[in-house]
Structures are given as C-alpha cells and as structure tokens.
Amino acid sequence: MLKLKDEDLLALRAWMAQALGMEGEIYRPAFLARRLWSRMRATGTPDVASYLALVRGDPAEALTLASKFLVPTTEFFRNPEVFHALGRELVARTSRPGWTALRAVCAPCSTGEEAVSLAILLSELGLRGHIVALDRSRRSLGALRTGLWPRRSTEKVDLRRRARYFRDEGETSRITEDIAARIQPVCCDLGGGIPADGVHLVMMRNFFIYLTESAQGRLLHEAARALVPGGLLVLGRVEILPRAALGPWALVERDARIYERTGGAG
Ligand SMILES: C[S@@+](CC[C@H](N)C(=O)[O-])C[C@H]1O[C@@H](n2cnc3c(N)ncnc32)[C@H](O)[C@@H]1O
C-alpha cells in the first residue's frame, strides 16, 4: 500500500487544485493514497511523480482519477433501514412548530438517488418538504437535472415503488414529476461549507469518512449552523461522531447513525 511522502502529497494537492479545482486538503492522506495507488497500478507507473506527469498530459486519465477521488457510488434507498428509522424520526417531529414543511439537504447527493429516495419517503409519509441536493460533481448532478436514471439502477427499487414513482423510457427510467418537483440540485464544494440554513435535515452519508479530522470538525459545525434546533443529521452506516465531537449532537437512532441537533453551541 502506498504511503504518500510529504512532497508527493503537496504535489498531488497542487494538481487537484489546479486541474480539478478541488481542495485536496480536506481529504485524508490515506484516502488520497489508496485512490492514487489504484490508478498507479492500473497505469503501471512506478512512483507518484511519474504518475502526476502522466496525468498532466492525459485528460482521460485525469477524469478517471477525479472520479476515484469523488467516489460517486450510491443507490436508491441505500441502507433501507436508515430510511425507515428516518421516517419514524420525521413523523415524531411533525407536530412541532415550524416542522410542517420540511427543508432537507443531501450533502453530498452524488447522482441523486439519495435525494430521490428521501423525496419518495416524504411523499409516502404525506409530509410536505423540499430537498436541496448538493454535490461537487456537475456531471453527477446531471441525472437530477433531467430526471432520468439508467434503468438498471432502478431495478433494486421494490416493485410497488417502481410502478408508482418511475416511468421506463427505453434504457432509462424517469422519476415522476411530483418527486422531481421536490428536489433542487446545486453544484457546490462542501469544503466551503453547506449553502443552506434553517433546515430540518442534513443527510451527510458516505463522505465524512474521507475527510481529515479538521475538515470533519468544520463540516459538523456547518451542519449544526444549518440545522434548526431539534433538526437531524444522518451519517453513513460506517461513520460515527467521536465522543469529543458530540457537543451539540445527541444520538437518536444508533444503528441508522441519526443525530439530533440539540440547543447547545455548534
Ligand atoms: C459516496 S458518494 C455519497 C452519496 C450519497 N450521500 C450516498 O451515501 O449514497 C460521495 C459523493 O461526495 C461527493 N464529493 C466528494 N467531495 C466533495 C466535496 N468537496 N464537495 C461536495 N461533494 C463532494 C462526490 O462527488 C460523490 O458524489
């Protein structure tokens, strides 16, 4: 496994900033090294300097490496038990003042499946609500802009939901207008913060884990700022807030990694 030397890490981050406009400082060096290593092996380059020389002259390889760093993996109703627990928590809050029309953020949303799943959940629970779907990758947000996904990506959605919320168009499936109308895709770099406030829910699954501790701390601070008191933060199944970071957070659904923003300082 590759361990990045300081000068390699600096050179890689400089390339990320210059070629991809990405702030490489927010990602864990070990994460960057793993992703870089897989491309060095695939291209047969012996060291980081030669790989960076290669990638500077090869736009296709640069795109492949960028996609490695962005990890676009996602799916509809990923970890369905999380949506179940989330539905329970949202319903329990609907009678609170200010919770009649929910404002949610998917940060990040990748190709949008998570935002669509959340919109379907709200619709099924009879809840009013709107979702801002954020991601760094403009390309990933394309599906949300058109409302179309590859048909095979909807095949794991249960049949009842598929029939109610998707219309097949050849090799693609289109989400219904009522679901599309609940979602607004926005391209943004979460390293610069969460461009929202007064929200009831921040879904931040499978991103946090790739970040350095200080970037995690800044993002948690941003989530606490964006959420109303009592609002919910959802992390990924393998992500957990360290005790020291708990401050304004109370764990309300352990297995689903759902935290409540308490009244305390962010
Ligand atoms: C593994 S996906 C998570 C998608 C979804 N939350 C889920 O759990 O299925 C990670 C996403 O993070 C996005 N991402 C990575 N770095 C980012 C950044 N600095 N700002 C915004 N999005 C970023 C990538 O583009 C990718 O779509």
Short mmCIF file of C-alpha atoms and ligand atoms in Angstrom, two decimals:
data_model
loop_
_atom_site.label_atom_id
_atom_site.label_comp_id
_atom_site.label_asym_id
_atom_site.label_seq_id
_atom_site.Cartn_x
_atom_site.Cartn_y
_atom_site.Cartn_z
CA MET A 1 0.00 0.00 0.00
CA LEU A 2 1.24 3.46 -0.90
CA LYS A 3 2.25 5.85 1.88
CA LEU A 4 2.42 9.37 0.47
CA LYS A 5 5.60 11.31 1.21
CA ASP A 6 5.01 14.94 2.20
CA GLU A 7 6.29 16.27 -1.13
CA ASP A 8 4.06 13.82 -3.06
CA LEU A 9 1.03 14.89 -1.04
CA LEU A 10 1.82 18.54 -1.74
CA ALA A 11 2.26 17.88 -5.46
CA LEU A 12 -0.96 15.87 -5.62
CA ARG A 13 -2.96 18.54 -3.80
CA ALA A 14 -1.49 21.22 -6.06
CA TRP A 15 -2.56 19.21 -9.11
CA MET A 16 -6.07 18.68 -7.65
CA ALA A 17 -6.46 22.43 -7.10
CA GLN A 18 -5.09 23.42 -10.48
CA ALA A 19 -6.62 20.71 -12.71
CA LEU A 20 -9.82 19.83 -10.86
CA GLY A 21 -10.50 22.92 -8.75
CA MET A 22 -10.67 20.57 -5.75
CA GLU A 23 -9.48 21.44 -2.27
CA GLY A 24 -7.30 18.36 -1.64
CA GLU A 25 -6.51 19.46 1.93
CA ILE A 26 -9.92 18.31 3.20
CA TYR A 27 -9.35 14.63 2.29
CA ARG A 28 -7.42 12.20 4.48
CA PRO A 29 -3.95 11.49 3.07
CA ALA A 30 -4.59 7.74 3.46
CA PHE A 31 -7.77 8.05 1.37
CA LEU A 32 -5.95 10.01 -1.35
CA ALA A 33 -3.09 7.49 -1.30
CA ARG A 34 -5.47 4.50 -1.71
CA ARG A 35 -7.22 6.10 -4.66
CA LEU A 36 -3.99 7.24 -6.29
CA TRP A 37 -2.40 3.83 -5.77
CA SER A 38 -5.20 2.08 -7.66
CA ARG A 39 -4.56 4.32 -10.70
CA MET A 40 -0.76 3.95 -10.44
CA ARG A 41 -1.20 0.17 -10.55
CA ALA A 42 -3.71 0.36 -13.43
CA THR A 43 -1.37 2.56 -15.49
CA GLY A 44 1.83 0.76 -14.44
CA THR A 45 3.53 3.93 -13.17
CA PRO A 46 6.27 3.27 -10.60
CA ASP A 47 6.06 6.41 -8.45
CA VAL A 48 3.87 9.41 -7.70
CA ALA A 49 5.99 11.89 -9.67
CA SER A 50 5.75 9.79 -12.87
CA TYR A 51 2.03 9.26 -12.36
CA LEU A 52 1.45 13.02 -11.95
CA ALA A 53 3.48 13.65 -15.09
CA LEU A 54 1.28 11.14 -16.91
CA VAL A 55 -1.99 12.58 -15.64
CA ARG A 56 -0.94 16.14 -16.58
CA GLY A 57 -0.72 15.11 -20.21
CA ASP A 58 -3.72 12.77 -20.33
CA PRO A 59 -7.19 14.36 -19.83
CA ALA A 60 -8.95 10.95 -19.85
CA GLU A 61 -6.72 9.69 -17.03
CA ALA A 62 -7.29 12.96 -15.15
CA LEU A 63 -11.06 12.36 -15.35
CA THR A 64 -10.63 8.79 -14.13
CA LEU A 65 -8.53 9.92 -11.16
CA ALA A 66 -11.03 12.70 -10.35
CA SER A 67 -13.82 10.14 -10.29
CA LYS A 68 -11.70 7.98 -7.92
CA PHE A 69 -11.41 10.92 -5.53
CA LEU A 70 -15.11 11.79 -5.76
CA VAL A 71 -16.37 8.20 -5.13
CA PRO A 72 -19.73 8.56 -6.88
CA THR A 73 -21.06 5.21 -5.54
CA THR A 74 -24.69 5.44 -4.42
CA GLU A 75 -28.05 3.71 -4.90
CA PHE A 76 -31.77 4.24 -4.36
CA PHE A 77 -32.77 3.54 -0.74
CA ARG A 78 -29.18 2.73 0.20
CA ASN A 79 -29.41 1.04 3.62
CA PRO A 80 -33.23 0.88 3.59
CA GLU A 81 -33.39 0.52 7.40
CA VAL A 82 -31.95 4.06 7.65
CA PHE A 83 -34.90 5.45 5.67
CA HIS A 84 -37.24 3.51 7.92
CA ALA A 85 -35.69 5.00 11.07
CA LEU A 86 -35.55 8.44 9.48
CA GLY A 87 -39.26 8.27 8.61
CA ARG A 88 -40.01 7.45 12.24
CA GLU A 89 -37.98 10.44 13.49
CA LEU A 90 -39.53 12.85 10.99
CA VAL A 91 -43.09 11.79 11.77
CA ALA A 92 -42.38 12.20 15.50
CA ARG A 93 -41.48 15.86 14.86
CA THR A 94 -44.29 16.92 12.51
CA SER A 95 -46.43 18.39 15.28
CA ARG A 96 -43.60 20.71 16.40
CA PRO A 97 -43.90 24.39 15.47
CA GLY A 98 -42.04 25.09 12.22
CA TRP A 99 -41.97 21.44 11.08
CA THR A 100 -45.00 21.43 8.75
CA ALA A 101 -42.94 21.98 5.57
CA LEU A 102 -39.60 20.21 5.83
CA ARG A 103 -36.38 21.58 4.42
CA ALA A 104 -33.71 18.97 3.81
CA VAL A 105 -30.19 18.91 2.38
CA CYS A 106 -28.38 15.94 0.85
CA ALA A 107 -24.73 16.85 1.28
CA PRO A 108 -23.45 15.27 -0.90
CA CYS A 109 -26.00 13.52 -3.10
CA SER A 110 -23.81 12.05 -5.89
CA THR A 111 -26.06 11.11 -8.84
CA GLY A 112 -29.16 11.96 -6.82
CA GLU A 113 -30.54 8.56 -5.79
CA GLU A 114 -30.46 9.53 -2.11
CA ALA A 115 -32.39 12.76 -2.72
CA VAL A 116 -34.98 10.88 -4.80
CA SER A 117 -35.31 8.21 -2.08
CA LEU A 118 -35.85 10.91 0.52
CA ALA A 119 -38.43 12.67 -1.68
CA ILE A 120 -40.28 9.34 -2.09
CA LEU A 121 -40.15 8.76 1.67
CA LEU A 122 -41.64 12.21 2.36
CA SER A 123 -44.34 11.62 -0.23
CA GLU A 124 -45.22 8.23 1.27
CA LEU A 125 -45.41 9.71 4.75
CA GLY A 126 -47.66 12.50 3.48
CA LEU A 127 -45.10 15.13 4.53
CA ARG A 128 -44.57 18.43 2.76
CA GLY A 129 -40.94 19.08 2.06
CA HIS A 130 -38.22 20.22 -0.27
CA ILE A 131 -34.70 18.86 -0.73
CA VAL A 132 -31.58 20.70 -1.83
CA ALA A 133 -29.27 18.11 -3.39
CA LEU A 134 -25.64 19.22 -3.24
CA ASP A 135 -22.60 17.75 -4.90
CA ARG A 136 -19.19 18.85 -6.13
CA SER A 137 -19.62 16.97 -9.39
CA ARG A 138 -21.70 18.78 -12.01
CA ARG A 139 -21.66 15.60 -14.06
CA SER A 140 -23.17 13.58 -11.19
CA LEU A 141 -25.96 16.13 -10.81
CA GLY A 142 -26.96 15.59 -14.45
CA ALA A 143 -29.47 12.84 -13.62
CA LEU A 144 -31.30 15.12 -11.18
CA ARG A 145 -31.42 17.87 -13.80
CA THR A 146 -33.01 15.59 -16.40
CA GLY A 147 -34.97 13.32 -14.02
CA LEU A 148 -33.53 10.29 -15.85
CA TRP A 149 -31.51 7.37 -14.46
CA PRO A 150 -30.17 4.26 -16.16
CA ARG A 151 -32.98 1.73 -15.92
CA ARG A 152 -30.71 -0.86 -14.29
CA SER A 153 -30.12 1.47 -11.32
CA THR A 154 -33.86 1.39 -10.51
CA GLU A 155 -34.11 -2.40 -10.66
CA LYS A 156 -33.42 -2.83 -6.94
CA VAL A 157 -36.26 -0.47 -6.03
CA ASP A 158 -39.22 -2.52 -4.82
CA LEU A 159 -41.87 -3.14 -7.46
CA ARG A 160 -44.61 -1.09 -5.82
CA ARG A 161 -42.38 1.99 -5.60
CA ARG A 162 -41.01 1.42 -9.07
CA ALA A 163 -44.52 1.34 -10.53
CA ARG A 164 -45.60 4.43 -8.57
CA TYR A 165 -42.55 6.69 -8.96
CA PHE A 166 -40.70 5.67 -12.16
CA ARG A 167 -41.61 5.54 -15.85
CA ASP A 168 -39.37 3.46 -18.10
CA GLU A 169 -38.16 5.15 -21.28
CA GLY A 170 -36.04 2.60 -23.16
CA GLU A 171 -32.86 2.02 -21.18
CA THR A 172 -33.65 4.86 -18.79
CA SER A 173 -36.23 5.44 -16.07
CA ARG A 174 -37.79 8.83 -15.37
CA ILE A 175 -38.96 9.88 -11.91
CA THR A 176 -42.46 11.23 -11.66
CA GLU A 177 -42.98 15.00 -11.68
CA ASP A 178 -44.23 15.19 -8.11
CA ILE A 179 -40.94 13.70 -6.89
CA ALA A 180 -38.75 15.78 -9.23
CA ALA A 181 -40.52 18.94 -8.08
CA ARG A 182 -39.36 18.35 -4.50
CA ILE A 183 -35.65 18.37 -5.40
CA GLN A 184 -33.30 21.19 -6.36
CA PRO A 185 -29.80 20.12 -7.49
CA VAL A 186 -26.98 22.54 -6.65
CA CYS A 187 -23.32 22.16 -7.54
CA CYS A 188 -21.09 23.16 -4.63
CA ASP A 189 -17.88 22.24 -2.85
CA LEU A 190 -18.75 21.24 0.69
CA GLY A 191 -15.20 22.15 1.72
CA GLY A 192 -16.51 25.73 1.62
CA GLY A 193 -19.50 24.92 3.88
CA ILE A 194 -23.17 24.00 3.48
CA PRO A 195 -25.03 26.69 1.49
CA ALA A 196 -28.28 26.45 3.47
CA ASP A 197 -29.79 27.38 6.81
CA GLY A 198 -32.99 26.79 8.77
CA VAL A 199 -33.09 23.17 7.57
CA HIS A 200 -34.68 20.25 9.41
CA LEU A 201 -32.49 17.51 8.00
CA VAL A 202 -28.92 17.17 6.74
CA MET A 203 -28.11 13.83 5.12
CA MET A 204 -24.33 13.56 5.01
CA ARG A 205 -23.73 9.92 4.26
CA ASN A 206 -20.57 8.31 2.95
CA PHE A 207 -18.49 11.47 2.57
CA PHE A 208 -17.50 12.37 6.13
CA ILE A 209 -15.32 9.27 6.36
CA TYR A 210 -12.96 10.51 3.63
CA LEU A 211 -12.20 13.80 5.38
CA THR A 212 -9.44 14.85 7.76
CA GLU A 213 -10.46 15.43 11.38
CA SER A 214 -10.28 19.19 10.98
CA ALA A 215 -12.44 19.11 7.81
CA GLN A 216 -14.92 16.86 9.64
CA GLY A 217 -14.99 19.35 12.52
CA ARG A 218 -15.68 22.27 10.16
CA LEU A 219 -18.42 20.36 8.36
CA LEU A 220 -20.10 19.35 11.63
CA HIS A 221 -20.02 22.97 12.68
CA GLU A 222 -21.63 23.86 9.35
CA ALA A 223 -24.30 21.17 9.78
CA ALA A 224 -25.08 22.47 13.30
CA ARG A 225 -25.33 26.01 11.92
CA ALA A 226 -27.58 24.97 9.03
CA LEU A 227 -29.99 22.92 11.17
CA VAL A 228 -32.82 24.23 13.33
CA PRO A 229 -32.66 23.06 16.98
CA GLY A 230 -34.07 19.52 17.02
CA GLY A 231 -33.01 19.05 13.37
CA LEU A 232 -31.48 15.77 12.24
CA LEU A 233 -28.08 14.83 10.90
CA VAL A 234 -27.72 11.45 9.18
CA LEU A 235 -24.25 9.97 8.69
CA GLY A 236 -23.35 6.83 6.74
CA ARG A 237 -23.53 3.38 8.33
CA VAL A 238 -19.75 3.22 8.81
CA GLU A 239 -19.49 6.80 10.10
CA ILE A 240 -19.78 7.81 13.71
CA LEU A 241 -19.24 11.01 15.65
CA PRO A 242 -16.38 10.68 18.10
CA ARG A 243 -17.39 11.43 21.71
CA ALA A 244 -15.32 14.63 21.64
CA ALA A 245 -17.35 15.93 18.66
CA LEU A 246 -20.73 15.24 20.28
CA GLY A 247 -21.12 18.82 21.66
CA PRO A 248 -24.43 19.92 20.09
CA TRP A 249 -25.40 16.40 18.95
CA ALA A 250 -27.49 13.69 20.62
CA LEU A 251 -27.61 10.22 19.09
CA VAL A 252 -31.29 9.38 18.46
CA GLU A 253 -31.04 6.28 16.22
CA ARG A 254 -27.80 4.40 16.86
CA ASP A 255 -27.91 1.83 14.05
CA ALA A 256 -29.09 4.38 11.48
CA ARG A 257 -26.49 6.96 12.65
CA ILE A 258 -29.09 9.67 13.14
CA TYR A 259 -28.16 12.56 15.43
CA GLU A 260 -30.31 15.40 16.71
CA ARG A 261 -29.02 18.94 16.84
CA THR A 262 -29.60 19.96 20.46
CA GLY A 263 -29.85 23.54 21.68
CA GLY A 264 -26.11 23.61 22.64
CA ALA A 265 -23.29 25.51 20.96
CA GLY A 266 -22.21 24.35 17.47
C1 LIG B 1 -20.11 8.02 -1.92
S1 LIG B 1 -20.95 9.41 -2.60
C2 LIG B 1 -22.18 9.64 -1.37
C3 LIG B 1 -23.55 9.82 -1.97
C4 LIG B 1 -24.72 9.62 -1.02
N1 LIG B 1 -24.64 10.53 0.10
C5 LIG B 1 -24.79 8.20 -0.54
O1 LIG B 1 -24.45 7.91 0.60
O2 LIG B 1 -25.20 7.33 -1.33
C6 LIG B 1 -19.77 10.68 -2.29
C7 LIG B 1 -20.06 11.96 -3.05
O3 LIG B 1 -19.28 13.02 -2.48
C8 LIG B 1 -19.06 13.98 -3.48
N2 LIG B 1 -17.99 14.83 -3.02
C9 LIG B 1 -16.69 14.50 -2.79
N3 LIG B 1 -16.00 15.58 -2.39
C10 LIG B 1 -16.90 16.61 -2.35
C11 LIG B 1 -16.80 17.99 -1.99
N4 LIG B 1 -15.64 18.52 -1.59
N5 LIG B 1 -17.90 18.76 -2.06
C12 LIG B 1 -19.09 18.24 -2.47
N6 LIG B 1 -19.23 16.94 -2.82
C13 LIG B 1 -18.16 16.14 -2.76
C14 LIG B 1 -18.72 13.13 -4.69
O4 LIG B 1 -18.91 13.85 -5.89
C15 LIG B 1 -19.66 11.93 -4.52
O5 LIG B 1 -20.80 12.13 -5.31
#
